[in-house]
C-alpha positions as semicolon CSV with decimal commas, in nm:
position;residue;x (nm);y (nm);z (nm)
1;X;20,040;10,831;-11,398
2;X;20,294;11,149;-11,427
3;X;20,619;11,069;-11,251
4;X;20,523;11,385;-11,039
5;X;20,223;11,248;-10,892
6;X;20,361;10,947;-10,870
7;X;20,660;11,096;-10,632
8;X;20,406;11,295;-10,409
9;X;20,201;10,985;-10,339
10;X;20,507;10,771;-10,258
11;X;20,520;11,115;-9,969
12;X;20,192;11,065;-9,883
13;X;20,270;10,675;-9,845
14;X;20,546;10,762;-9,630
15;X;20,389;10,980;-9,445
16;X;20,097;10,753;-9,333
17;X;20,321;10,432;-9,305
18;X;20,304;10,407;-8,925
19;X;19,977;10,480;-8,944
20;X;19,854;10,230;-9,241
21;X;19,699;9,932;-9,015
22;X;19,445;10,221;-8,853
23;X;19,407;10,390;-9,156
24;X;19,210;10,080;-9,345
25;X;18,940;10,055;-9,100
26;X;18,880;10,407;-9,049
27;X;18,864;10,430;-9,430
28;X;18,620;10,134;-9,426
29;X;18,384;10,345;-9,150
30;X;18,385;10,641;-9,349
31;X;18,303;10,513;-9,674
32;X;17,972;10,312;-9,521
33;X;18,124;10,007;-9,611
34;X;17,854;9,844;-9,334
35;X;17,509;10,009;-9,300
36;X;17,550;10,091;-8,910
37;X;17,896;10,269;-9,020
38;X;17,718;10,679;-9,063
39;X;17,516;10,644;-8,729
40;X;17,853;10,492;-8,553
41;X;18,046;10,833;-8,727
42;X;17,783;11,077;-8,614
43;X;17,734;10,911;-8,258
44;X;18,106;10,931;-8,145
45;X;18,094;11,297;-8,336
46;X;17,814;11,427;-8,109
47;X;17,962;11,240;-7,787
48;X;18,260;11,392;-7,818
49;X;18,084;11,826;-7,853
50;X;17,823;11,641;-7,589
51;X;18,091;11,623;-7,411
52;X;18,301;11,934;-7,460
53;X;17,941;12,130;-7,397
54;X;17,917;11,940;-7,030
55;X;18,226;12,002;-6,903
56;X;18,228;12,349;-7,040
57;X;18,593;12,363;-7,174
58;X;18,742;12,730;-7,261
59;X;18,819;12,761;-7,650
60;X;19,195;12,729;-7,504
61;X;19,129;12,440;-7,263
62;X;18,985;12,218;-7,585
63;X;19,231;12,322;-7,838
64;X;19,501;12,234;-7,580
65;X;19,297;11,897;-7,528
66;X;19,301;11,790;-7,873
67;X;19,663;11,878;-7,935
68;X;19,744;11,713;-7,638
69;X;19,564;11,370;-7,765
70;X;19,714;11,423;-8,129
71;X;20,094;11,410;-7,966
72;X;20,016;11,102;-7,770
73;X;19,832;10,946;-8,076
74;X;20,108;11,053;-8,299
75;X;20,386;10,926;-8,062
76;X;20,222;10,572;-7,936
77;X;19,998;10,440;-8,246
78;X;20,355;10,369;-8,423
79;X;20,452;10,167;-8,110
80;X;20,106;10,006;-8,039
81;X;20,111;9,880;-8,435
82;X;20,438;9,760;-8,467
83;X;20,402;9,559;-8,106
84;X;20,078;9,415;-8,154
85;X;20,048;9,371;-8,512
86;X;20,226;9,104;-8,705
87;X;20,401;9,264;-9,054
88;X;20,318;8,919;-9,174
89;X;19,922;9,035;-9,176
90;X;19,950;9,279;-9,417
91;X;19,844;9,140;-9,783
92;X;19,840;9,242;-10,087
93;X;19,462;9,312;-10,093
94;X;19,553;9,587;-9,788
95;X;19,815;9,713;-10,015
96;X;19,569;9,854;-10,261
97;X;19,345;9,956;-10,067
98;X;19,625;10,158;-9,887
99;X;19,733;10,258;-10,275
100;X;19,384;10,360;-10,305
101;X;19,313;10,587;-9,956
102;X;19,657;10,767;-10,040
103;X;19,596;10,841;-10,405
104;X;19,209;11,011;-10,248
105;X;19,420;11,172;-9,973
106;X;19,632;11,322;-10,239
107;X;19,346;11,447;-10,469
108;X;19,151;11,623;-10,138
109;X;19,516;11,780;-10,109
110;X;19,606;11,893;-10,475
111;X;19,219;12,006;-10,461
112;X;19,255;12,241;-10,155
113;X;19,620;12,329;-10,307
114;X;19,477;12,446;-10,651
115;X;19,153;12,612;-10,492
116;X;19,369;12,779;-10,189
117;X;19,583;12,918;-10,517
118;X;19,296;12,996;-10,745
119;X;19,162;13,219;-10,444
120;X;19,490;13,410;-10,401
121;X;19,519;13,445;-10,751
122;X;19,211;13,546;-10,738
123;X;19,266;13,890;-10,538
124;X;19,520;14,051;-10,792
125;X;19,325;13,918;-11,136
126;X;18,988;14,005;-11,010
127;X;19,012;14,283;-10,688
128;X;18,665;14,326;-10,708
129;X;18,545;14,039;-10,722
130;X;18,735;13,899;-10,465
131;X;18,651;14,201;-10,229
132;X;18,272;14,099;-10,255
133;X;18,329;13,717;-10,238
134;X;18,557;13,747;-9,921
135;X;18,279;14,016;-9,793
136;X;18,014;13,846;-9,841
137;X;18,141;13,552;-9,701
138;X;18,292;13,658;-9,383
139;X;17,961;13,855;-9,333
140;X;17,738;13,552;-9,351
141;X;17,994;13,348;-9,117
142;X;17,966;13,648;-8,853
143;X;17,589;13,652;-8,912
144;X;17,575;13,294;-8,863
145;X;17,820;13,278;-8,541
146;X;17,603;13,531;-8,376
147;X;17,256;13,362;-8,446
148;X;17,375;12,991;-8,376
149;X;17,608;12,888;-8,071
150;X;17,958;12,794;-8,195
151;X;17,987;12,466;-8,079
152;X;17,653;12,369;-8,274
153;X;17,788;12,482;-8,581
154;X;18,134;12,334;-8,516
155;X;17,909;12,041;-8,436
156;X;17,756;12,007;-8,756
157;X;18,074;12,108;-8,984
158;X;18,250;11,834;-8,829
159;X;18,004;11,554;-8,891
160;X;17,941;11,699;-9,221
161;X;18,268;11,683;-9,323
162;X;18,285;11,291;-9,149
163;X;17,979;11,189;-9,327
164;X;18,107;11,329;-9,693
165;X;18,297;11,042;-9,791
166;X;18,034;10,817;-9,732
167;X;17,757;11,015;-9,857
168;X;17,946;11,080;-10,207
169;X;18,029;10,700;-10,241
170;X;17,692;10,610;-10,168
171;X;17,543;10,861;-10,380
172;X;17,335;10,958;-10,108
173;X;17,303;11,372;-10,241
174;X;17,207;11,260;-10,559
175;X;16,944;11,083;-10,464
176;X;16,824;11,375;-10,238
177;X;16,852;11,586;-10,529
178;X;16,639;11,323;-10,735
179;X;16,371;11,362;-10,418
180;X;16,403;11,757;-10,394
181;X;16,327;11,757;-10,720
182;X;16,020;11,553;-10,754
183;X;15,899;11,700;-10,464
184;X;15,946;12,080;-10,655
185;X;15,746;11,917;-10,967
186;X;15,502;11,736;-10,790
187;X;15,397;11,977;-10,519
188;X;15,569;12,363;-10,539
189;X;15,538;12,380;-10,911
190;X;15,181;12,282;-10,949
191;X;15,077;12,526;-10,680
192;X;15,270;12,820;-10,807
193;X;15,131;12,797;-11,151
194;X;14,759;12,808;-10,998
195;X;14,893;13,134;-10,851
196;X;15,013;13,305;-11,191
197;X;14,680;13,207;-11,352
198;X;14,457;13,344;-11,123
């Protein structure tokens, strides 16, 4: 390991070190580690829009809402965890697995970094092409917003994005690929081919 990488996850350690005793289990729910664990992610995902959609929040209202729960959450886990939890619990079988989540938290970040800096890079090596991709884009995300309500797609982005750990470690989209497939050569292929003779 480079001695760069190695000084950004020591951040990224630091960072999360108040944090590390909630960190594990949440890590554990998101990779599936139990089979209950996606329906349990997706559940308190649509409780918490099923909620937002009943009470009818303003866009303002619910941003100020969730900052408002990430300040008390970043001022009183640090205090719950150090009162409650003994520093003698923590073995060296949680240290790796805290080694582990940070060194994935810091590949999703050098991944967004490098693809955040390909894109701007992007706009003076190729103009045109980033014209169309941004276009084309934004176009399909207005299209979208305007056939769908927001908070359904919000809805779904959000519990994609929670069930993506999970579904990668379980290899869950391959094997959806392996069944699209088969499903293409069995059925669509078979049918289309009648067409083109006839």
């Amino acid at each position: 390991m480079s001695t760069k990488r190695e000084i950004k996850l020591q951040e990224v350690k630091n960072k999360l070190e108040n944090w590390k005793e909630i960190i594990l289990p949440l890590y554990k729910i998101l990779i599936w580690e139990k089979q209950w664990h996606p329906f349990a992610v997706a559940g308190v995902s649509t409780a918490i829009f099923l909620f937002i959609w009943l009470t009818d929040m303003s866009v303002l209202t619910t941003f100020s809402l969730l900052g408002l729960f990430a300040t008390l959450c970043d001022y009183l886990v640090p205090i719950i965890s150090t009162s409650f939890i003994k520093p003698d619990s923590w073995t060296p079988q949680k240290e790796a697995l805290y080694d582990t989540i940070c060194g994935e938290i810091l590949i999703i970040k050098m991944k967004l970094e490098l693809d955040c800096s390909m894109y701007c890079r992007m706009r003076e090596s190729h103009p045109k092409m980033y014209f169309a991709v941004t276009t084309f884009a934004l176009g399909i995300l207005a299209w979208f917003g305007n056939l769908f309500n927001n908070l359904l797609i919000a809805h779904l982005f959000v519990t994609s994005i929670l069930l993506l750990p999970g579904a990668e470690r379980t290899k869950v989209y391959t094997h959806m690929h392996e069944i699209q497939n088969k499903i293409f050569k069995e059925y669509v292929n078979p049918r289309f081919q009648v067409k083109k003779e006839e």
